[in-house]
Short mmCIF file of C-alpha atoms in Angstrom, two decimals:
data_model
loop_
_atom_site.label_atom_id
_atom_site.label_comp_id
_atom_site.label_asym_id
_atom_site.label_seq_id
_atom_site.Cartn_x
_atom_site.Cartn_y
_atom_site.Cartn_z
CA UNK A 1 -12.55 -25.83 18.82
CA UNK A 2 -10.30 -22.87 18.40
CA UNK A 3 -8.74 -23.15 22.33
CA UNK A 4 -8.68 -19.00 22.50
CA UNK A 5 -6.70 -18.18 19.00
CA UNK A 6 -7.88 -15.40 17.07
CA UNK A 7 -7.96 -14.89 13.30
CA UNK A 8 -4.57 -12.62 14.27
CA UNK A 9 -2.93 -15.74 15.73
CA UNK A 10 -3.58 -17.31 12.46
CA UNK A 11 -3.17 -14.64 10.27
CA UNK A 12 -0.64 -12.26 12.13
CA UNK A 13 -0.70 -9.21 9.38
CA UNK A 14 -3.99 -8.76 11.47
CA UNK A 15 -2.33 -8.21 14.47
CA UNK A 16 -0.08 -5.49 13.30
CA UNK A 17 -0.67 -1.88 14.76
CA UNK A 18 1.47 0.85 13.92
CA UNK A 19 1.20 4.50 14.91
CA UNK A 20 3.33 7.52 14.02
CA UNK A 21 2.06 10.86 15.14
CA UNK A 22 -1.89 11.40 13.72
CA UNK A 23 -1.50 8.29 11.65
CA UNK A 24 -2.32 4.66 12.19
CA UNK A 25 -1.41 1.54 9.80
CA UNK A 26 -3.23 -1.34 10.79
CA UNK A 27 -3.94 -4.63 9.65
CA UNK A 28 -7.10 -4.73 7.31
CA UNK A 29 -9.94 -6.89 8.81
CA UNK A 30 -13.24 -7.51 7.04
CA UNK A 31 -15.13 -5.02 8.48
CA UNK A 32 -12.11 -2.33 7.75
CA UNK A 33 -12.21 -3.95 4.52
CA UNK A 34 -16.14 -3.03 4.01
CA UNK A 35 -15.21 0.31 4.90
CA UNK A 36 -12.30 0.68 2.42
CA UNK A 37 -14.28 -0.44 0.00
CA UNK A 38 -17.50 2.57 0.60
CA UNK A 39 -14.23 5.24 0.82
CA UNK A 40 -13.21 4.26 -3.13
CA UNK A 41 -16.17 3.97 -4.27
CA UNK A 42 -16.43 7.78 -3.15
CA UNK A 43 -13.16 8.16 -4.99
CA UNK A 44 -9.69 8.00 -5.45
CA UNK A 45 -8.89 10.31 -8.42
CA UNK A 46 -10.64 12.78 -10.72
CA UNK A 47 -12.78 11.44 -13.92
CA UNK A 48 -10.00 12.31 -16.16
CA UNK A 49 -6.79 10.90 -14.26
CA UNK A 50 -5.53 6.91 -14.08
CA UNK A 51 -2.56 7.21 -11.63
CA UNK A 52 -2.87 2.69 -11.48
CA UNK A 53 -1.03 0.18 -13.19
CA UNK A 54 -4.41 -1.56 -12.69
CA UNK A 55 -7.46 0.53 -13.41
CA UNK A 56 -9.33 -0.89 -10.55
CA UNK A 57 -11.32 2.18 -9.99
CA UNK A 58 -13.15 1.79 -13.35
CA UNK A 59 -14.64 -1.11 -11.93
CA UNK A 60 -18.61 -1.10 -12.58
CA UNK A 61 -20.54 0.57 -9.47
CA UNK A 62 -22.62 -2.68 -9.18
CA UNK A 63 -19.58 -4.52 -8.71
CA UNK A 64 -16.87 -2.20 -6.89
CA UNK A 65 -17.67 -3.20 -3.62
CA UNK A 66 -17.32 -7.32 -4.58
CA UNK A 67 -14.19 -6.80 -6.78
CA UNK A 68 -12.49 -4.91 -3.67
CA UNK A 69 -13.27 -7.42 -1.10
CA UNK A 70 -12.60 -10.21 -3.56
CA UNK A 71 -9.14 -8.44 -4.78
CA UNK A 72 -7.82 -8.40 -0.72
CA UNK A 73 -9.14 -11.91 0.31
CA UNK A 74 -6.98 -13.26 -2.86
CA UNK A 75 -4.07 -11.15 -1.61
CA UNK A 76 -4.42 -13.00 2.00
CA UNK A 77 -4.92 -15.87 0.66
CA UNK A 78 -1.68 -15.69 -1.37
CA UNK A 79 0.40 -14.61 1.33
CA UNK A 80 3.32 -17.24 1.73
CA UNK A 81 7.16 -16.73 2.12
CA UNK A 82 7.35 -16.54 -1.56
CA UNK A 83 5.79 -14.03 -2.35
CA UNK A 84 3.59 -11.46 -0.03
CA UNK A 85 1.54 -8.55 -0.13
CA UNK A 86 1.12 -6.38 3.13
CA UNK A 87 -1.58 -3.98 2.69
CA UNK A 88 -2.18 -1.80 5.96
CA UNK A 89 -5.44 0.28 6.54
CA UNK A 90 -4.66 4.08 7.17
CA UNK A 91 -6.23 6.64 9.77
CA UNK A 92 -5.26 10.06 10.23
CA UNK A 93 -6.94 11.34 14.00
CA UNK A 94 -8.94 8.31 13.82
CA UNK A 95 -10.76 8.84 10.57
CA UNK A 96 -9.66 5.96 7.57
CA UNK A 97 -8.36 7.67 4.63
CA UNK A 98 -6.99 4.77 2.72
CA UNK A 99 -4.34 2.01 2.35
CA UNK A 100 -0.40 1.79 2.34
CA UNK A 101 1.29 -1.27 1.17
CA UNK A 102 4.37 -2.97 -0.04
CA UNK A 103 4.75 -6.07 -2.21
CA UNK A 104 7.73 -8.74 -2.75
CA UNK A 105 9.10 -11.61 -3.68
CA UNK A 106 11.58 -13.54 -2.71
CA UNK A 107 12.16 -11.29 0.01
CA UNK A 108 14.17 -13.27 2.72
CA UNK A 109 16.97 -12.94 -0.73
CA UNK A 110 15.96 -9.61 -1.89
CA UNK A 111 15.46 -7.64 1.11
CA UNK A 112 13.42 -5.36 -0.92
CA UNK A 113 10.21 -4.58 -2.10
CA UNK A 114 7.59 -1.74 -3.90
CA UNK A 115 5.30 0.00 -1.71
CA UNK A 116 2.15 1.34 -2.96
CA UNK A 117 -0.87 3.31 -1.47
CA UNK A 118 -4.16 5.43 -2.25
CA UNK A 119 -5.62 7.90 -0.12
CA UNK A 120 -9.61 9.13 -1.10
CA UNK A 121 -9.52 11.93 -2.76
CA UNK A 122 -11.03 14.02 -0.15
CA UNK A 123 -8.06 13.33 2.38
CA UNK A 124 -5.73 14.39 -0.80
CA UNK A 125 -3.13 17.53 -0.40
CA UNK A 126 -3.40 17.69 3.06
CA UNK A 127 0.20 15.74 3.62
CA UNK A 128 -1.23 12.17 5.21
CA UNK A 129 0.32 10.80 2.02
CA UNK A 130 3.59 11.75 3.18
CA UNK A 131 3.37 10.97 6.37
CA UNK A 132 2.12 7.54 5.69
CA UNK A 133 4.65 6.39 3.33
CA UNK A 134 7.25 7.76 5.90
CA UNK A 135 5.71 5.41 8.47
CA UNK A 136 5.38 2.34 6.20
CA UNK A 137 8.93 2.90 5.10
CA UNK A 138 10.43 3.31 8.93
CA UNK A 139 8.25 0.29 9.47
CA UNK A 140 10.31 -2.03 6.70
CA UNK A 141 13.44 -0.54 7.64
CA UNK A 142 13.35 -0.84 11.41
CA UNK A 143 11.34 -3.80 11.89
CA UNK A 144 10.78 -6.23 9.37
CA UNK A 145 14.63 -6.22 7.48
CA UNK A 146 14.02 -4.31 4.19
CA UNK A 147 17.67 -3.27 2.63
CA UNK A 148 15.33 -1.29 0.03
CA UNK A 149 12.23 -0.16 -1.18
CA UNK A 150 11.19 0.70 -4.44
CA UNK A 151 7.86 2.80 -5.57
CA UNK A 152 6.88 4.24 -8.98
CA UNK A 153 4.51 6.80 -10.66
CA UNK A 154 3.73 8.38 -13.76
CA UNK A 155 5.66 11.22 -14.90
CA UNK A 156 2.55 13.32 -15.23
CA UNK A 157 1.19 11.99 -11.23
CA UNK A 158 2.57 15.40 -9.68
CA UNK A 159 1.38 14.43 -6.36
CA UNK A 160 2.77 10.33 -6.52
CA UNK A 161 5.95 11.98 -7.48
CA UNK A 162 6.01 14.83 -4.73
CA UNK A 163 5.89 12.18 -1.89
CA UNK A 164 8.32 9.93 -3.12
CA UNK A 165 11.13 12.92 -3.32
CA UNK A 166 9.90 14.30 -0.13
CA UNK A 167 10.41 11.29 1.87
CA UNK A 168 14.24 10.57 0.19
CA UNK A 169 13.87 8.56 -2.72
CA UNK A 170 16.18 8.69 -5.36
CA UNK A 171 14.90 8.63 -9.13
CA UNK A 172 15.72 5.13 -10.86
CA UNK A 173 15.09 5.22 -14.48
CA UNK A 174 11.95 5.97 -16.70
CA UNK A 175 10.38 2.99 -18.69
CA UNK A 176 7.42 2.94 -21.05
CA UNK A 177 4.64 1.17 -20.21
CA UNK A 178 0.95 0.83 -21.44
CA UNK A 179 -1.05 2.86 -19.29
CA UNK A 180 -4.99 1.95 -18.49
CA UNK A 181 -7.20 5.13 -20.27
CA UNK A 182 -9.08 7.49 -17.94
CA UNK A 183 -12.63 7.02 -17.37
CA UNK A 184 -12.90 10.53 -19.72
CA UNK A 185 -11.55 8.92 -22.67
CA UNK A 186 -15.04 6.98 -23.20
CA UNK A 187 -13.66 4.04 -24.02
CA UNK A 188 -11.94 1.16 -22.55
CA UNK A 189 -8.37 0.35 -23.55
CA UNK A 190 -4.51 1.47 -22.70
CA UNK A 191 -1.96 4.24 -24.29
CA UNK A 192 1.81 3.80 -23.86
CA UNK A 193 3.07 6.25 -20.94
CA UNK A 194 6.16 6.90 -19.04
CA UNK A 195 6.44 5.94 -15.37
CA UNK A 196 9.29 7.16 -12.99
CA UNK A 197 11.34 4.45 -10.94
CA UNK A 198 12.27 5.53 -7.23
CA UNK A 199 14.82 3.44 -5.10
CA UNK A 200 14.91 4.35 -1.14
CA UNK A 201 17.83 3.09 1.04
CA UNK A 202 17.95 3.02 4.66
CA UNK A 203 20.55 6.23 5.00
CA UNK A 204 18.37 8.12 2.50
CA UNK A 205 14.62 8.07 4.54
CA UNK A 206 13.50 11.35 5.60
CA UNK A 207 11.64 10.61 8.91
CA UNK A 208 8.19 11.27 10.58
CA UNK A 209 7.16 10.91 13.35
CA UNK A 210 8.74 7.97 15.73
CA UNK A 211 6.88 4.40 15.83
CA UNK A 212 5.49 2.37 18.03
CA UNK A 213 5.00 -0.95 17.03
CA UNK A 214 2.45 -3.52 17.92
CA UNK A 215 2.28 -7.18 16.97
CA UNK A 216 5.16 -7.07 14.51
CA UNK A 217 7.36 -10.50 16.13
CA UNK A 218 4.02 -12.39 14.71
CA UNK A 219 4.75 -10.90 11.54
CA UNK A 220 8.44 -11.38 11.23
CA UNK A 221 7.87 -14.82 12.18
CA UNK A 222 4.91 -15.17 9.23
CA UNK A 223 7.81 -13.52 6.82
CA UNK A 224 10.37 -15.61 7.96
CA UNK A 225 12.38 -13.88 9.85
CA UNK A 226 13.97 -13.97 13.61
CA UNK A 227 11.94 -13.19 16.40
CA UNK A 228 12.54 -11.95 19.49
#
């Protein structure tokens, strides 16, 4: 008997609703998930581009869809006060476009963690990338007691690197990393690339659109922190 609680009650990153403007983060339920999955398997990049650490869109097409669900159950099912994942679902005017995130670890410590996103490629150049990261950021910031955020991107990921300046993050350093081979390459392995650090602080966000929040108190509470 479940006496009226919902899988948000248990699971309060479901709960979360967060609007700014034309765009919408929301917690990712299955059937979102479903959907998420169909919108990258359309795609996320062009055949000769890996912008991911991970090169989870070379996954095989008889697969994709399983990996992706499979990938975001593990991440729920990981979520502690450790360490925790929160991966929103986007829409811009209603229409999902993609997913922004952030990951940490030892947060209630750190205060800080790397956000992350992807937006299918045909919602690409049309500035919901900006405006989403701008929300997510306002979102850590505001409401759930992030002192900083980080992000990073290859050098040669114009666009990755375009949003991060636009929305006030400072560079941080270049490291060398392998890098997963494009899909063009033919074959299956990893180069060594450079990838550009970004630090944001509070002072240094260049706003959107102003937030309203829903179901974030859960949250906190799930993360640790105070409510109310």
């Amino acid at each position: 008997m479940t006496h009226g609680r919902t899988l948000a009650d248990a699971f309060p990153v479901l709960g979360l609703r967060v609007t700014a403007g034309p765009v919408e983060l929301r917690g990712i339920d299955d059937d979102t998930l479903l959907e998420l999955a169909e919108l990258a398997a359309q795609g996320v990049h062009t055949f000769d581009a890996m912008p991911f650490l991970m090169p989870w869109t070379l996954a095989p097409a008889d697969r994709f869809h399983r990996q992706y669900l499979q990938y975001h159950w593990g991440v729920r099912s990981r979520f502690g006060s450790e360490a925790w994942s929160l991966d929103l679902a986007v829409r811009h005017e209603g229409e999902l476009v993609g997913t922004q995130g952030v990951a940490t670890h030892d947060f209630l410590l750190t205060r800080s963690g790397e956000t992350g996103s992807w937006l299918g490629l045909r919602h690409q150049g049309k500035g919901i990338g900006t405006l989403m990261r701008q929300t997510m950021c306002a979102l850590l910031f505001d409401h759930l007691g992030f002192e900083r955020v980080e992000s990073a991107a290859w050098v040669d990921n114009a666009a990755s690197n375009a949003v991060s300046r636009k929305v006030g993050y400072r560079p941080n350093g270049i490291v060398r990393k392998p890098r997963p081979l494009p899909a063009s390459s033919g074959e299956p392995g990893r180069a060594a690339a450079l990838e550009q650090r970004y630090l944001l602080e509070p002072a240094d966000l260049v706003r959107g659109p102003d937030l309203q929040v829903e179901g974030v108190d859960a949250l906190r509470g799930l993360i640790g922190l105070p409510v109310g």
